[in-house]
Coordinates of C-alpha atoms in Angstrom, one line a residue:
Chain A
M262 CA 0.0 0.0 0.0
E263 CA 1.3 3.4 -1.0
T264 CA -0.8 5.6 1.2
G265 CA 0.8 7.4 4.2
S266 CA 4.0 6.8 6.1
P267 CA 4.8 3.2 7.2
R268 CA 3.9 3.8 10.9
D269 CA 0.3 4.7 10.2
T270 CA -0.8 2.9 7.1
G271 CA -3.9 1.8 8.9
P272 CA -5.7 5.0 9.6
A273 CA -4.8 6.5 6.2
G274 CA -6.4 3.8 4.2
T275 CA -9.2 2.5 6.4
G276 CA -9.5 5.1 9.1
R277 CA -12.2 7.1 7.5
T278 CA -15.0 4.6 8.0
A279 CA -13.6 3.3 11.2
R280 CA -13.4 6.8 12.7
A281 CA -16.9 7.7 11.6
A282 CA -18.2 4.8 13.5
E283 CA -16.5 5.4 16.8
P284 CA -15.5 9.0 17.6
V285 CA -11.9 9.6 18.7
G286 CA -12.0 8.8 22.4
A287 CA -10.6 10.7 25.3
G288 CA -7.8 12.0 23.2
D289 CA -5.1 10.0 25.0
E290 CA -3.3 8.8 21.9
P291 CA -4.1 10.9 18.8
V292 CA -5.0 8.9 15.6
W293 CA -2.7 10.5 13.1
I294 CA -3.8 10.7 9.5
A295 CA -1.2 11.1 6.8
L296 CA -1.7 13.0 3.5
P297 CA -2.8 11.1 0.4
P298 CA 0.0 10.5 -2.2
G299 CA -1.5 12.9 -4.7
L300 CA 0.3 15.9 -3.2
L301 CA 3.7 14.2 -3.5
K302 CA 2.9 13.3 -7.1
M303 CA 1.9 16.9 -7.9
R304 CA 4.9 18.4 -6.2
R305 CA 7.3 16.0 -7.9
L306 CA 5.8 16.7 -11.3
L307 CA 6.2 20.4 -10.8
L308 CA 9.8 19.9 -9.7
V309 CA 10.6 17.8 -12.7
V310 CA 8.9 20.1 -15.1
W311 CA 10.7 23.3 -13.9
L312 CA 14.1 21.9 -13.0
G313 CA 14.0 19.6 -16.1
L314 CA 13.5 22.7 -18.3
L315 CA 16.3 24.5 -16.4
T316 CA 18.6 21.5 -16.9
L317 CA 17.9 21.5 -20.5
A318 CA 18.5 25.2 -20.9
T319 CA 21.8 25.2 -18.9
G320 CA 22.9 22.2 -20.9
V321 CA 22.0 23.2 -24.4
V322 CA 22.6 27.0 -24.4
P323 CA 26.2 27.1 -23.1
G324 CA 26.9 23.9 -25.0
L325 CA 25.9 25.5 -28.3
L326 CA 27.4 28.9 -27.7
A327 CA 30.7 28.2 -25.8
G328 CA 31.5 24.6 -26.6
P329 CA 30.4 21.2 -25.3
G330 CA 32.5 21.4 -22.1
W331 CA 30.3 24.2 -20.8
A332 CA 27.3 21.9 -20.9
A333 CA 28.6 20.4 -17.6
F334 CA 26.7 23.3 -15.9
A335 CA 23.6 21.2 -16.4
V336 CA 24.8 19.0 -13.6
L337 CA 23.9 21.6 -11.0
P338 CA 20.1 21.8 -11.7
L339 CA 20.1 18.0 -12.2
A340 CA 21.6 17.4 -8.8
L341 CA 19.1 19.9 -7.3
L342 CA 16.3 17.9 -9.0
L343 CA 17.5 14.6 -7.5
W344 CA 17.9 16.1 -4.1
G345 CA 14.5 17.8 -4.3
W346 CA 13.0 14.4 -5.4
V347 CA 14.1 12.9 -2.1
M348 CA 13.3 15.9 0.0
L349 CA 9.8 16.3 -1.3
E350 CA 9.0 12.8 -0.1
R351 CA 10.5 13.4 3.3
N352 CA 8.5 16.6 3.7
W353 CA 5.3 14.9 2.5
R354 CA 5.8 12.1 5.0
S355 CA 6.3 14.6 7.8
W356 CA 2.8 16.1 7.3
R357 CA 0.1 14.5 9.4
Y358 CA -3.0 15.6 11.3
A359 CA -5.3 14.2 14.0
E360 CA -8.8 15.1 15.0
R361 CA -9.1 14.7 18.8
A362 CA -12.2 15.1 20.9
D363 CA -11.6 18.8 21.5
D364 CA -8.8 20.0 19.3
L365 CA -7.1 19.5 16.0
L366 CA -3.4 18.6 15.8
I367 CA -1.2 19.4 12.8
S368 CA 2.4 18.2 12.7
R369 CA 4.8 18.9 9.9
G370 CA 8.4 19.6 8.9
V371 CA 11.6 17.5 8.8
L372 CA 14.3 19.8 9.8
W373 CA 12.2 22.6 11.2
R374 CA 9.5 20.7 12.9
Q375 CA 6.3 22.4 13.9
E376 CA 3.3 21.0 15.8
T377 CA 0.1 23.1 16.1
V378 CA -2.8 22.5 18.4
V379 CA -6.1 24.4 17.7
P380 CA -9.0 23.9 20.1
Y381 CA -12.2 23.6 18.1
G382 CA -13.9 26.4 20.1
R383 CA -11.3 28.9 18.8
M384 CA -12.0 28.4 15.1
Q385 CA -13.4 31.5 13.4
L386 CA -13.4 30.2 9.8
V387 CA -12.6 27.1 7.9
E388 CA -11.5 27.6 4.3
V389 CA -11.2 25.0 1.5
T390 CA -9.1 26.1 -1.4
S391 CA -8.0 24.5 -4.6
G392 CA -5.9 26.0 -7.3
P393 CA -6.0 25.0 -11.0
V394 CA -3.0 22.6 -10.7
E395 CA -4.4 21.2 -7.5
R396 CA -7.8 20.7 -9.1
H397 CA -6.2 18.8 -12.0
F398 CA -4.7 16.4 -9.5
G399 CA -7.9 16.2 -7.5
L400 CA -6.5 18.0 -4.4
S401 CA -7.8 20.6 -1.9
S402 CA -6.3 22.4 1.0
V403 CA -8.1 23.1 4.3
Q404 CA -7.1 26.2 6.2
L405 CA -8.2 27.0 9.7
H406 CA -8.4 30.6 10.9
T407 CA -8.6 31.7 14.5
A408 CA -8.6 35.2 15.9
A409 CA -4.8 35.1 15.9
A410 CA -3.3 35.6 12.5
A411 CA -0.2 33.7 13.7
T412 CA -2.1 30.5 13.9
D413 CA -0.8 28.7 10.9
A414 CA -3.1 25.7 10.5
T415 CA -3.2 24.6 6.9
I416 CA -3.5 21.0 5.7
P417 CA -2.5 20.8 2.0
G418 CA -3.2 18.2 -0.6
L419 CA -6.3 16.5 0.8
D420 CA -8.7 14.5 -1.3
P421 CA -11.7 16.9 -2.0
A422 CA -14.2 14.6 -0.3
E423 CA -12.0 14.4 2.8
A424 CA -11.4 18.1 2.7
E425 CA -15.2 18.7 2.7
R426 CA -15.8 16.2 5.4
L427 CA -13.1 17.8 7.5
R428 CA -14.6 21.3 6.8
D429 CA -18.1 20.2 7.8
R430 CA -16.9 18.4 10.9
L431 CA -14.7 21.3 12.0
T432 CA -17.5 23.8 11.5
E433 CA -19.9 21.6 13.4
L434 CA -17.5 21.1 16.3
G435 CA -16.5 24.7 16.2
E436 CA -20.1 25.8 16.6
A437 CA -20.7 23.4 19.4
R438 CA -17.7 24.6 21.4
S439 CA -17.7 28.2 20.2
A440 CA -16.3 30.8 22.4
G441 CA -15.5 34.5 22.0
L442 CA -12.2 36.2 22.1
Chain B
M179 CA -49.5 36.7 3.9
T180 CA -46.0 37.3 5.2
T181 CA -45.5 40.7 3.8
P182 CA -47.9 42.6 6.2
D183 CA -46.3 40.8 9.1
V184 CA -42.8 42.0 8.1
H185 CA -44.2 45.4 7.6
E186 CA -45.8 45.4 11.0
D187 CA -42.6 44.2 12.6
V188 CA -40.6 47.0 11.0
R189 CA -43.2 49.6 12.0
G190 CA -43.3 48.2 15.6
R191 CA -39.6 48.8 16.2
P192 CA -38.6 52.1 17.7
P193 CA -37.3 54.4 15.0
V194 CA -33.5 54.6 14.7
T195 CA -32.5 58.3 15.1
E196 CA -29.6 59.2 12.9
R197 CA -27.3 61.9 14.0
R198 CA -24.6 64.0 12.3
L199 CA -21.1 64.8 13.4
H200 CA -20.1 68.2 14.9
P201 CA -20.2 71.0 12.3
V202 CA -16.5 71.8 12.7
T203 CA -15.7 68.4 11.1
P204 CA -15.2 69.8 7.5
F205 CA -12.4 72.0 8.8
R206 CA -10.3 69.2 10.0
R207 CA -8.6 68.8 6.7
A208 CA -8.4 72.5 5.9
W209 CA -4.8 72.7 6.8
A210 CA -3.8 70.0 4.2
P211 CA -3.6 72.3 1.1
V212 CA -1.8 74.9 3.0
A213 CA 0.7 72.3 4.2
V214 CA 1.2 71.0 0.7
L215 CA 1.9 74.6 -0.5
I216 CA 4.4 75.2 2.3
G217 CA 6.1 71.9 1.7
W218 CA 6.5 72.6 -2.0
A219 CA 7.9 76.1 -1.3
L220 CA 10.4 74.8 1.2
H221 CA 11.4 71.9 -1.0
D222 CA 12.1 74.1 -4.1
P223 CA 12.5 77.8 -3.0
D224 CA 13.7 79.1 -6.3
Q225 CA 10.9 77.7 -8.3
A226 CA 8.4 78.9 -5.8
Q227 CA 9.8 82.4 -6.0
R228 CA 9.5 82.4 -9.8
Q229 CA 6.0 81.1 -9.8
L230 CA 5.0 83.7 -7.2
T231 CA 6.3 86.6 -9.3
R232 CA 4.3 85.3 -12.2
L233 CA 1.1 85.4 -10.3
T234 CA -1.0 88.5 -10.8
T235 CA -3.8 89.6 -8.6
T236 CA -6.4 88.6 -11.1
T237 CA -5.2 85.0 -11.5
L238 CA -4.9 84.7 -7.7
L239 CA -8.5 86.0 -7.2
I240 CA -9.9 83.7 -9.9
A241 CA -8.0 80.7 -8.4
L242 CA -9.3 81.5 -4.9
A243 CA -12.8 82.1 -6.2
V244 CA -12.8 78.6 -7.7
L245 CA -10.9 76.6 -5.1
V246 CA -12.3 77.9 -1.9
P247 CA -16.0 77.3 -2.8
A248 CA -15.1 73.9 -4.3
A249 CA -13.3 72.8 -1.1
A250 CA -16.1 74.2 1.1
L251 CA -18.7 72.4 -0.9
Y252 CA -16.8 69.1 -0.7
G253 CA -16.3 69.6 3.0
F254 CA -20.0 70.4 3.6
L255 CA -21.3 67.6 1.5
S256 CA -19.0 65.0 3.1
W257 CA -20.2 66.2 6.5
W258 CA -23.9 66.3 5.3
F259 CA -23.7 62.7 4.1
T260 CA -22.1 61.2 7.2
H261 CA -24.6 59.9 9.7
F262 CA -24.3 57.6 12.7
A263 CA -26.9 55.9 14.8
V264 CA -26.9 53.8 17.9
T265 CA -29.4 50.8 17.8
D266 CA -29.9 48.2 20.5
S267 CA -27.0 46.1 19.4
E268 CA -25.0 48.1 16.8
L269 CA -23.3 51.4 16.1
R270 CA -24.1 52.2 12.4
I271 CA -22.0 54.6 10.5
R272 CA -23.1 55.7 7.0
T273 CA -20.7 57.8 5.1
G274 CA -19.3 58.6 1.7
L275 CA -20.1 61.2 -1.0
V276 CA -19.2 59.2 -4.1
F277 CA -18.3 55.8 -2.7
R278 CA -21.0 55.0 -0.1
R279 CA -19.9 53.0 2.9
T280 CA -22.0 51.6 5.7
A281 CA -20.4 50.1 8.8
H282 CA -22.5 48.2 11.4
I283 CA -20.3 47.6 14.4
R284 CA -21.7 45.1 16.9
L285 CA -21.6 46.4 20.4
E286 CA -21.0 43.2 22.3
R287 CA -17.9 42.7 20.2
I288 CA -16.2 45.9 21.3
Q289 CA -12.8 45.5 22.7
A290 CA -12.1 49.1 23.7
V291 CA -13.5 52.6 23.3
D292 CA -11.2 55.5 22.7
V293 CA -12.1 59.2 23.0
T294 CA -9.2 61.4 21.8
Q295 CA -8.8 65.1 21.7
P296 CA -5.9 66.5 19.6
L297 CA -4.7 69.9 20.6
L298 CA -6.7 71.9 18.1
A299 CA -9.8 69.8 18.8
R300 CA -9.4 70.7 22.5
V301 CA -9.4 74.4 21.5
A302 CA -12.5 73.8 19.5
G303 CA -14.2 71.7 22.2
V304 CA -14.6 68.6 20.1
A305 CA -13.4 65.0 20.3
K306 CA -13.0 61.8 18.3
L307 CA -14.6 58.6 19.3
K308 CA -13.5 55.2 18.1
L309 CA -14.8 51.8 18.8
D310 CA -12.1 49.1 18.7
V311 CA -13.6 46.0 17.2
I312 CA -11.5 43.5 15.3
G313 CA -11.3 44.8 11.7
T314 CA -12.2 48.4 12.3
D315 CA -9.7 51.1 11.1
S316 CA -9.4 54.8 11.1
K317 CA -12.4 55.1 8.7
D318 CA -14.7 53.9 11.5
E319 CA -13.9 56.6 14.0
L320 CA -16.4 59.3 14.7
A321 CA -14.5 62.5 14.1
F322 CA -15.5 65.0 15.4
L323 CA -18.2 65.1 18.0
G324 CA -18.8 67.8 20.7
A325 CA -16.7 66.9 23.7
D326 CA -19.8 66.4 26.0
E327 CA -21.6 64.5 23.3
A328 CA -18.6 62.2 22.9
R329 CA -18.7 61.4 26.6
A330 CA -22.4 60.8 26.6
L331 CA -22.2 58.6 23.5
R332 CA -19.4 56.6 25.1
A333 CA -21.4 56.1 28.2
E334 CA -24.4 55.0 26.1
L335 CA -22.4 52.7 24.0
L336 CA -20.8 51.1 27.0
A337 CA -24.1 50.7 28.8
R338 CA -25.6 49.0 25.7
A339 CA -22.5 46.8 25.3
A340 CA -22.6 45.9 28.9
G341 CA -26.1 44.5 28.5
F342 CA -28.3 47.1 30.2
A343 CA -31.9 47.0 29.0
P344 CA -32.2 49.0 25.8
E345 CA -34.9 51.3 27.2
T346 CA -32.7 52.4 30.1
A347 CA -29.3 52.4 28.4
H348 CA -29.8 56.0 27.4
E349 CA -30.2 57.1 31.0
V350 CA -27.6 54.9 32.7
G351 CA -25.0 57.6 32.2
E352 CA -21.3 57.5 33.0
A353 CA -20.2 54.6 35.2
P354 CA -18.5 55.9 38.4
S355 CA -14.8 55.7 38.1
R356 CA -12.3 55.3 40.9
Q357 CA -8.8 56.5 40.4
M358 CA -6.2 53.7 40.9
L359 CA -3.0 55.3 40.0
R360 CA -1.5 58.6 38.7
V361 CA 2.0 58.8 37.4
P362 CA 3.7 62.0 38.7
P363 CA 5.4 64.0 36.0
G364 CA 8.7 64.0 37.9
V365 CA 8.9 60.2 38.0
L366 CA 7.9 60.0 34.3
A367 CA 10.7 62.5 33.4
V368 CA 13.3 60.5 35.4
S369 CA 12.2 57.2 34.0
L370 CA 12.5 58.6 30.4
L371 CA 16.0 60.0 31.2
L372 CA 16.9 56.4 32.3
T373 CA 15.8 54.9 29.0
G374 CA 18.6 53.6 26.9
A375 CA 17.1 54.6 23.5
T376 CA 17.5 58.4 24.0
W377 CA 21.1 58.1 25.1
G378 CA 21.8 55.6 22.4
W379 CA 20.7 57.9 19.7
L380 CA 22.5 60.9 21.2
I381 CA 25.7 58.9 21.5
V382 CA 25.4 57.7 17.9
A383 CA 24.8 61.3 16.8
C384 CA 27.8 62.6 18.8
V385 CA 30.1 60.0 17.1
A386 CA 28.6 60.1 13.6
V387 CA 28.4 63.8 13.1
P388 CA 32.1 64.7 13.7
L389 CA 33.1 61.6 11.7
L390 CA 30.9 62.7 8.8
W391 CA 32.1 66.3 9.0
T392 CA 35.8 65.2 8.8
A393 CA 35.0 62.8 5.9
T394 CA 32.8 65.0 3.7
H395 CA 33.0 68.7 4.9
S396 CA 29.4 69.0 3.5
L397 CA 26.9 70.7 5.7
W398 CA 23.9 69.0 3.9
T399 CA 25.3 65.5 4.5
V400 CA 25.8 66.2 8.1
L401 CA 22.3 67.7 8.5
A402 CA 20.7 64.8 6.6
A403 CA 22.4 62.3 9.1
A404 CA 22.0 64.4 12.3
V405 CA 18.3 65.4 11.9
P406 CA 16.8 61.9 11.9
M407 CA 19.1 60.8 14.8
L408 CA 18.1 63.8 16.9
G409 CA 14.5 63.3 15.9
A410 CA 14.6 59.7 17.1
A411 CA 16.2 60.9 20.4
G412 CA 13.5 63.5 20.7
A413 CA 10.7 61.1 20.0
S414 CA 11.9 58.6 22.6
S415 CA 12.2 61.3 25.3
V416 CA 10.2 64.5 24.7
G417 CA 7.7 62.8 22.5
R418 CA 7.0 60.1 25.0
F419 CA 6.8 62.6 27.8
V420 CA 4.2 64.6 26.0
T421 CA 2.0 61.6 25.3
E422 CA 2.5 59.9 28.6
Y423 CA 2.1 63.0 30.7
D424 CA -0.5 62.8 33.5
W425 CA -1.1 59.1 33.0
T426 CA -4.1 58.2 35.1
L427 CA -5.5 54.8 35.5
G428 CA -9.0 54.4 36.8
E429 CA -11.3 51.6 37.5
S430 CA -15.0 51.5 36.8
P431 CA -17.7 48.9 36.3
D432 CA -17.2 49.5 32.6
G433 CA -13.6 48.4 32.9
L434 CA -10.3 50.2 32.9
R435 CA -10.0 53.8 32.2
I436 CA -6.7 55.2 30.9
D437 CA -6.4 59.0 30.5
H438 CA -3.2 60.6 29.3
G439 CA -1.5 63.4 27.3
L440 CA -0.2 66.9 27.7
L441 CA -1.2 68.4 24.4
D442 CA -3.4 65.7 22.8
R443 CA -5.6 64.2 25.5
A444 CA -6.7 60.5 25.1
H445 CA -9.3 58.7 27.2
E446 CA -9.5 54.9 26.7
T447 CA -11.9 52.5 28.2
V448 CA -11.2 48.8 28.1
P449 CA -14.2 46.7 29.2
P450 CA -13.6 43.7 31.5
G451 CA -12.2 40.5 30.0
R452 CA -10.8 42.2 26.9
V453 CA -7.1 42.1 27.8
Q454 CA -5.3 39.4 25.9
T455 CA -1.7 39.8 27.2
V456 CA 0.0 41.9 29.8
R457 CA 3.8 42.5 29.7
L458 CA 5.9 43.8 32.5
V459 CA 9.0 45.4 31.0
E460 CA 12.0 46.2 33.2
P461 CA 14.8 48.2 31.5
L462 CA 18.3 47.8 32.9
L463 CA 18.6 51.3 34.4
W464 CA 15.2 51.1 36.1
R465 CA 16.0 48.0 38.0
R466 CA 17.8 49.8 40.9
R467 CA 14.7 51.9 41.5
G468 CA 12.4 48.9 41.2
W469 CA 10.3 50.5 38.4
V470 CA 8.5 48.6 35.7
R471 CA 6.6 49.5 32.6
V472 CA 3.3 47.6 32.0
E473 CA 2.1 47.0 28.4
L474 CA -1.1 45.3 27.4
D475 CA -2.6 43.9 24.2
V476 CA -6.2 44.3 23.3
A477 CA -7.5 42.9 20.0
G478 CA -8.2 45.5 17.4
S479 CA -6.7 48.4 19.5
S480 CA -3.7 50.4 18.6
N481 CA -2.9 51.3 22.2
S482 CA -0.5 49.0 23.9
L483 CA 0.5 50.8 27.1
L484 CA -1.1 50.3 30.5
L485 CA 1.4 52.1 32.7
P486 CA 4.5 54.1 31.5
V487 CA 6.3 53.7 34.8
A488 CA 5.3 52.4 38.3
P489 CA 6.9 50.7 41.3
R490 CA 6.8 47.0 40.9
E491 CA 4.4 46.3 43.8
L492 CA 1.9 48.9 42.5
A493 CA 2.2 47.5 39.0
E494 CA 1.6 44.0 40.3
S495 CA -1.5 45.1 42.1
V496 CA -2.7 46.8 38.9
V497 CA -2.1 43.6 36.9
A498 CA -4.2 41.7 39.5
R499 CA -7.1 44.1 38.9
V500 CA -6.7 43.9 35.1
L501 CA -6.6 40.1 35.0
P502 CA -8.8 39.0 37.9
G503 CA -7.4 36.0 39.8
V504 CA -3.9 36.5 38.4
S505 CA -0.8 37.2 40.5
V506 CA 2.4 38.0 38.9
P507 CA 4.7 35.1 39.5
P508 CA 7.8 36.0 41.5
R509 CA 11.3 35.8 39.9
E510 CA 12.2 32.5 41.6
A511 CA 9.1 30.8 40.2
L512 CA 10.3 31.2 36.6
V513 CA 12.0 28.0 35.5
P514 CA 15.1 28.7 33.3
P515 CA 15.8 26.5 30.3
P516 CA 18.1 23.5 30.7
R517 CA 21.8 24.2 30.8
R518 CA 22.4 22.7 27.3
A519 CA 20.3 25.5 25.8
R520 CA 23.4 27.7 26.0
W521 CA 24.6 26.0 22.7
C522 CA 21.5 27.4 20.9
V523 CA 21.5 30.9 22.3
P524 CA 24.9 31.6 24.0
V525 CA 24.5 34.2 26.7
W526 CA 20.9 35.3 26.5
W527 CA 19.5 31.9 27.3
R528 CA 19.9 32.9 31.0
G529 CA 17.2 35.5 30.4
Y530 CA 14.6 33.0 29.4
G531 CA 12.1 31.6 31.9
L532 CA 8.7 30.0 32.1
T533 CA 6.1 29.2 34.6
V534 CA 2.5 28.1 34.1
T535 CA 0.0 28.8 36.9
D536 CA -3.7 28.0 37.2
A537 CA -4.6 31.3 35.4
V538 CA -1.7 32.3 33.2
F539 CA 1.1 31.2 30.9
A540 CA 4.1 33.4 31.9
A541 CA 7.2 33.6 29.8
R542 CA 10.2 35.9 30.4
H543 CA 12.9 36.9 28.0
G544 CA 15.7 39.5 27.9
L545 CA 18.8 39.8 30.0
L546 CA 19.3 43.6 30.2
R547 CA 15.8 44.7 29.4
R548 CA 13.7 42.0 31.1
S549 CA 10.2 41.4 29.8
L550 CA 7.7 39.1 31.4
A551 CA 4.6 38.3 29.3
L552 CA 1.4 37.0 31.0
V553 CA -1.3 35.3 28.8
P554 CA -4.5 34.2 30.6
H555 CA -5.3 30.6 29.5
A556 CA -8.7 31.6 28.3
K557 CA -7.1 34.0 25.7
V558 CA -4.9 31.4 24.0
Q559 CA -6.1 30.8 20.4
S560 CA -3.6 28.1 19.4
V561 CA -0.5 26.5 20.7
R562 CA 2.6 25.6 18.6
L563 CA 5.7 23.7 19.2
V564 CA 8.6 24.8 16.9
Q565 CA 11.9 23.0 16.8
G566 CA 14.8 23.7 14.4
P567 CA 17.6 21.2 13.5
W568 CA 20.1 22.8 15.9
Q569 CA 17.5 22.8 18.7
R570 CA 16.7 19.1 18.1
A571 CA 20.4 18.2 18.4
R572 CA 20.4 19.8 21.8
G573 CA 17.0 18.3 22.8
V574 CA 15.2 21.6 23.3
A575 CA 12.2 23.3 21.6
D576 CA 10.2 26.5 21.6
V577 CA 6.5 26.6 22.6
V578 CA 4.5 29.5 21.1
V579 CA 1.0 30.6 22.2
D580 CA -0.9 32.8 19.9
T581 CA -3.5 35.3 21.3
G582 CA -6.3 37.1 19.6
A583 CA -4.5 40.4 19.6
N584 CA -2.2 39.0 16.9
K585 CA 0.7 38.8 19.3
S586 CA 2.5 35.5 20.1
V587 CA 4.3 34.7 23.3
T588 CA 7.2 32.3 23.1
A589 CA 8.6 30.1 25.8
H590 CA 12.1 29.7 24.5
L591 CA 14.3 26.6 24.6
R592 CA 12.3 24.3 26.8
D593 CA 13.4 20.7 27.3
A594 CA 11.9 18.7 24.4
A595 CA 9.9 16.3 26.5
E596 CA 8.7 19.2 28.7
A597 CA 7.7 21.2 25.6
A598 CA 5.7 18.3 24.1
A599 CA 3.8 17.8 27.4
L600 CA 3.4 21.6 27.7
L601 CA 1.9 21.8 24.1
H602 CA -1.0 19.4 25.0
A603 CA -1.5 20.6 28.5
Q604 CA -1.7 24.2 27.3
A605 CA -4.2 23.4 24.6
E606 CA -6.3 21.7 27.3
R607 CA -6.0 24.6 29.7
S608 CA -6.9 27.0 26.8
R609 CA -10.1 25.0 26.3
T610 CA -11.1 24.8 29.9
G611 CA -9.9 28.2 30.9
R612 CA -12.8 29.7 29.0
R613 CA -15.5 28.2 31.2
D614 CA -15.3 30.6 34.1
A615 CA -14.6 33.6 31.9
R616 CA -17.1 36.5 32.2
P617 CA -19.7 36.9 29.4
D618 CA -19.1 39.4 26.6
R619 CA -21.9 41.6 28.0
W620 CA -20.3 42.1 31.3
M621 CA -23.4 43.5 33.2
A622 CA -25.8 41.0 31.8

């Protein structure tokens, strides 16, 4: 199975129905959900397209103008491409989120790790966005806004159905636990 | 079937009386064209001289005959088309000559009310009134109202926001205020003399100006460098003295009252439960005298000062009034980061400290200029744990709490396991801390 990182293959594939049946319990151990592989595919494609073009340009243009030896410059963007290929996967694996009884957890980052906790009652607005490229790959992002602009709670690259489910659930929970400033 | 009902309903409601601003309002921008002309003349004196000689009496008269009535008409119309009204739950402002703009400001959402009187407005006996709600800006202030009218309107708005019955809100009047603290001008002056910024700028100016003079021998270069430096020194000493003069802190059922200013007077009211963060700042040179400066954050408000200078004990008692049930944790209660944090932030790690009480999240930073930030748990919007690669190698992490005033308070370099536990515990406290908070309508 390709979905999610090795440690939580279960919830990513089957968790949706299972969680709908029994709500996440007392919140002792969060049930982490990884991102679907579509986001990785999209980011890798973008990387290959842009850096591939750059590799071609740095290889062909100096090669034609200044001699074949200069085409060696193409190694730089190529190395960047290979490095980015690996890094994108590490970054994608690091993204995960968990809906607990009273708050949403989002964890991300490989070198610069960040974990955000947003109590449902503090949510002011839930936003689902999807750009043209994202739409082509069937992806949406969910963004949570609280009264604090510094709250950076975005989950990118979700399946649109999952994004809508999450939006509805968050809105519902937010209403139930709503509080002022 | 439904239409008559709706009609009946609309007719049944008490009519909303719309009011206009004070008639001097159109004159508030009268100085702008004059200032532009003076600025132009100063900027390019030769050109101005030549243009002036070309002006004949006739052209001048024609220009005046066109410009003055046009400006007067614009001023009059923009005043005529600006209305405001107070309903049971909203302040409505309707304005705009060409582009219409209607703002409905919900009263239970108000975070603070400011009545300010710039110097000229004091002469004319008028005042500005502004409601701080998240998202309002300078367009939503009522400028100008008669000074008495502004006070009455403030009292009415606060009474309605507090949840008094709509019929009586008009007659409730000003809530009685009890003075808590007044900063004597002498203390304020000494405290500003002991502020590093002024002396820093003066020293920089004393060093830079002779250096520049020996290097360039150009008067203009020296002036261009010296004027901003002296300006900064002036702003951080004289400027602050003028705004913070006669700083009076009062307490009333409607919340905190802050009055200050030598030339421009400002009167702020912060209703109960609106304060998101309180910071006690202790500059190096104040420490011997035991003075602190208290700052506060209120969502949507530009003011961030609660007390310019006060003895520590007094400041702590004020904080206890502002955040009910909170006592400022003593210095020993703040737990410093583990010793290995010195590899992440060499010397300054000693300035960091954190303690979490039942009511607040308190984080300190700064070695010379100590600053202790207190965030009530109920005001925490989200909690973040941030860890860079270098911090991970040393087993430490930062915990950041975000408040509704768009400020974040960071507990720097905590032990990684402690930080992870703190992240979840703080989120839990943020959720439960709200339960015993007072309602938005504080008198209801």
